[in-house]
Amino acid sequence: MAAKFEIYNDAKGEFRFRLKAGNGEIVATGEGYQTKSGVINGVDAVKRAAAEAEIDDKTGEKANA
């Protein structure tokens, strides 16, 4: 199963999104939006940004290869 963005309403009635991995695990969540078009724009912004995002490691530790 491929990753997917889910759009839902929170307890306040705001629109939110969560990104789920192929195994169903939630790997990211978005802020609350007042409108459905706002949350869709938020999902699109994450898709655009993530495609070119670099890792900025502030830990000072080396990754295990």
Coordinates of N, CA and C in Angstrom, one line a residue:
M1 N 0.8 -1.2 0.0 CA 0.0 0.0 0.0 C 0.9 1.3 0.0
A2 N 0.6 2.2 -0.8 CA 1.3 3.5 -0.9 C 1.0 4.4 0.2
A3 N 1.9 5.4 0.5 CA 1.6 6.4 1.5 C 0.4 7.2 1.0
K4 N -0.3 7.9 2.0 CA -1.4 8.7 1.6 C -1.6 9.8 2.6
F5 N -2.2 10.9 2.1 CA -2.6 12.0 3.0 C -4.1 11.8 3.3
E6 N -4.4 11.9 4.6 CA -5.8 11.8 5.0 C -6.2 13.2 5.5
I7 N -7.4 13.6 5.1 CA -8.0 14.9 5.5 C -9.2 14.6 6.4
Y8 N -9.2 15.2 7.6 CA -10.3 15.0 8.6 C -10.6 16.2 9.3
N9 N -11.7 16.2 10.1 CA -12.1 17.3 11.0 C -11.6 16.9 12.4
D10 N -11.0 17.9 13.1 CA -10.6 17.7 14.5 C -11.8 18.0 15.4
A11 N -11.6 17.9 16.7 CA -12.6 18.1 17.7 C -13.2 19.6 17.7
K12 N -12.4 20.5 17.2 CA -12.8 21.9 17.1 C -13.6 22.2 15.7
G13 N -13.6 21.1 14.9 CA -14.2 21.3 13.6 C -13.3 21.8 12.5
E14 N -12.0 22.0 12.8 CA -11.1 22.5 11.8 C -10.6 21.3 10.9
F15 N -10.2 21.7 9.7 CA -9.7 20.7 8.8 C -8.2 20.4 9.1
R16 N -7.8 19.2 9.1 CA -6.4 18.8 9.3 C -6.1 17.7 8.3
F17 N -4.7 17.5 8.2 CA -4.3 16.4 7.4 C -3.2 15.6 8.2
R18 N -3.1 14.3 7.9 CA -2.1 13.5 8.4 C -1.5 12.7 7.2
L19 N -0.2 12.4 7.2 CA 0.4 11.6 6.2 C 0.7 10.2 6.8
K20 N 0.1 9.2 6.2 CA 0.3 7.9 6.6 C 1.2 7.1 5.7
A21 N 2.1 6.4 6.3 CA 3.0 5.5 5.5 C 2.2 4.3 4.9
G22 N 2.8 3.6 4.1 CA 2.2 2.4 3.5 C 1.7 1.4 4.5
N23 N 2.3 1.3 5.7 CA 1.9 0.4 6.7 C 0.9 0.9 7.6
G24 N 0.4 2.2 7.3 CA -0.7 2.8 8.1 C -0.2 3.7 9.3
E25 N 1.1 3.7 9.5 CA 1.7 4.5 10.6 C 1.6 6.0 10.2
I26 N 1.2 6.8 11.1 CA 1.2 8.3 10.9 C 2.6 8.8 11.0
V27 N 3.1 9.5 10.0 CA 4.4 10.0 9.9 C 4.5 11.5 10.0
A28 N 3.4 12.2 9.8 CA 3.3 13.6 9.8 C 1.9 14.1 10.0
T29 N 1.7 15.2 10.7 CA 0.4 15.8 10.8 C 0.5 17.3 10.5
G30 N -0.6 17.9 10.1 CA -0.7 19.3 9.8 C -1.4 20.1 10.8
E31 N -1.3 21.4 10.7 CA -2.0 22.3 11.6 C -3.5 22.3 11.2
G32 N -4.3 23.0 12.0 CA -5.7 23.2 11.7 C -6.0 24.3 10.7
Y33 N -6.9 24.0 9.8 CA -7.3 25.0 8.8 C -8.8 25.3 8.9
Q34 N -9.1 26.5 8.5 CA -10.5 26.9 8.6 C -11.4 26.3 7.5
T35 N -10.7 26.1 6.3 CA -11.5 25.6 5.1 C -10.8 24.4 4.5
K36 N -11.6 23.7 3.8 CA -11.1 22.5 3.1 C -10.1 22.9 2.0
S37 N -10.4 24.0 1.3 CA -9.4 24.4 0.3 C -8.1 24.8 1.0
G38 N -8.1 25.3 2.2 CA -6.9 25.6 2.9 C -6.1 24.4 3.3
V39 N -6.7 23.3 3.7 CA -6.0 22.1 4.1 C -5.4 21.4 2.8
I40 N -6.2 21.5 1.7 CA -5.7 20.9 0.5 C -4.4 21.7 0.0
N41 N -4.5 23.0 0.2 CA -3.3 23.9 -0.2 C -2.1 23.5 0.7
G42 N -2.4 23.2 2.0 CA -1.4 22.8 2.9 C -0.7 21.4 2.5
V43 N -1.5 20.5 2.1 CA -1.0 19.2 1.6 C -0.2 19.4 0.4
D44 N -0.6 20.3 -0.5 CA 0.2 20.5 -1.8 C 1.5 21.2 -1.4
A45 N 1.5 22.1 -0.4 CA 2.7 22.8 0.0 C 3.7 21.8 0.6
V46 N 3.2 20.8 1.4 CA 4.1 19.8 1.9 C 4.7 18.9 0.8
K47 N 3.9 18.5 -0.1 CA 4.3 17.7 -1.3 C 5.5 18.4 -2.0
R48 N 5.3 19.7 -2.3 CA 6.3 20.5 -3.0 C 7.6 20.6 -2.2
A49 N 7.4 21.0 -1.0 CA 8.6 21.2 -0.1 C 9.4 19.9 0.1
A50 N 8.7 18.8 0.4 CA 9.3 17.6 0.7 C 10.1 17.0 -0.5
A51 N 9.7 17.3 -1.7 CA 10.3 16.7 -2.9 C 11.8 17.2 -3.0
E52 N 12.0 18.4 -2.5 CA 13.4 19.0 -2.6 C 14.1 19.2 -1.3
A53 N 13.4 18.8 -0.2 CA 14.0 19.1 1.2 C 15.2 18.3 1.4
E54 N 16.2 18.9 2.1 CA 17.4 18.3 2.5 C 17.3 17.9 4.0
I55 N 18.1 17.1 4.5 CA 18.2 16.8 5.9 C 19.2 17.7 6.6
D56 N 18.8 18.4 7.6 CA 19.6 19.3 8.3 C 19.8 18.7 9.7
D57 N 20.9 17.9 9.8 CA 21.1 17.1 11.1 C 21.8 18.0 12.1
K58 N 21.2 18.4 13.2 CA 21.8 19.2 14.2 C 22.3 18.3 15.4
T59 N 22.2 17.0 15.3 CA 22.6 16.1 16.4 C 24.1 16.0 16.6
G60 N 24.9 16.2 15.5 CA 26.3 16.0 15.7 C 26.7 14.5 15.6
E61 N 25.8 13.6 15.5 CA 26.1 12.2 15.4 C 26.1 11.7 14.0
K62 N 27.0 10.7 13.7 CA 27.0 10.2 12.4 C 25.9 9.1 12.2
A63 N 25.4 9.1 11.0 CA 24.3 8.1 10.8 C 25.0 6.7 10.6
N64 N 24.2 5.7 11.1 CA 24.7 4.3 10.9 C 24.4 3.9 9.4
A65 N 25.4 3.4 8.8 CA 25.3 3.0 7.4 C 24.8 1.5 7.3

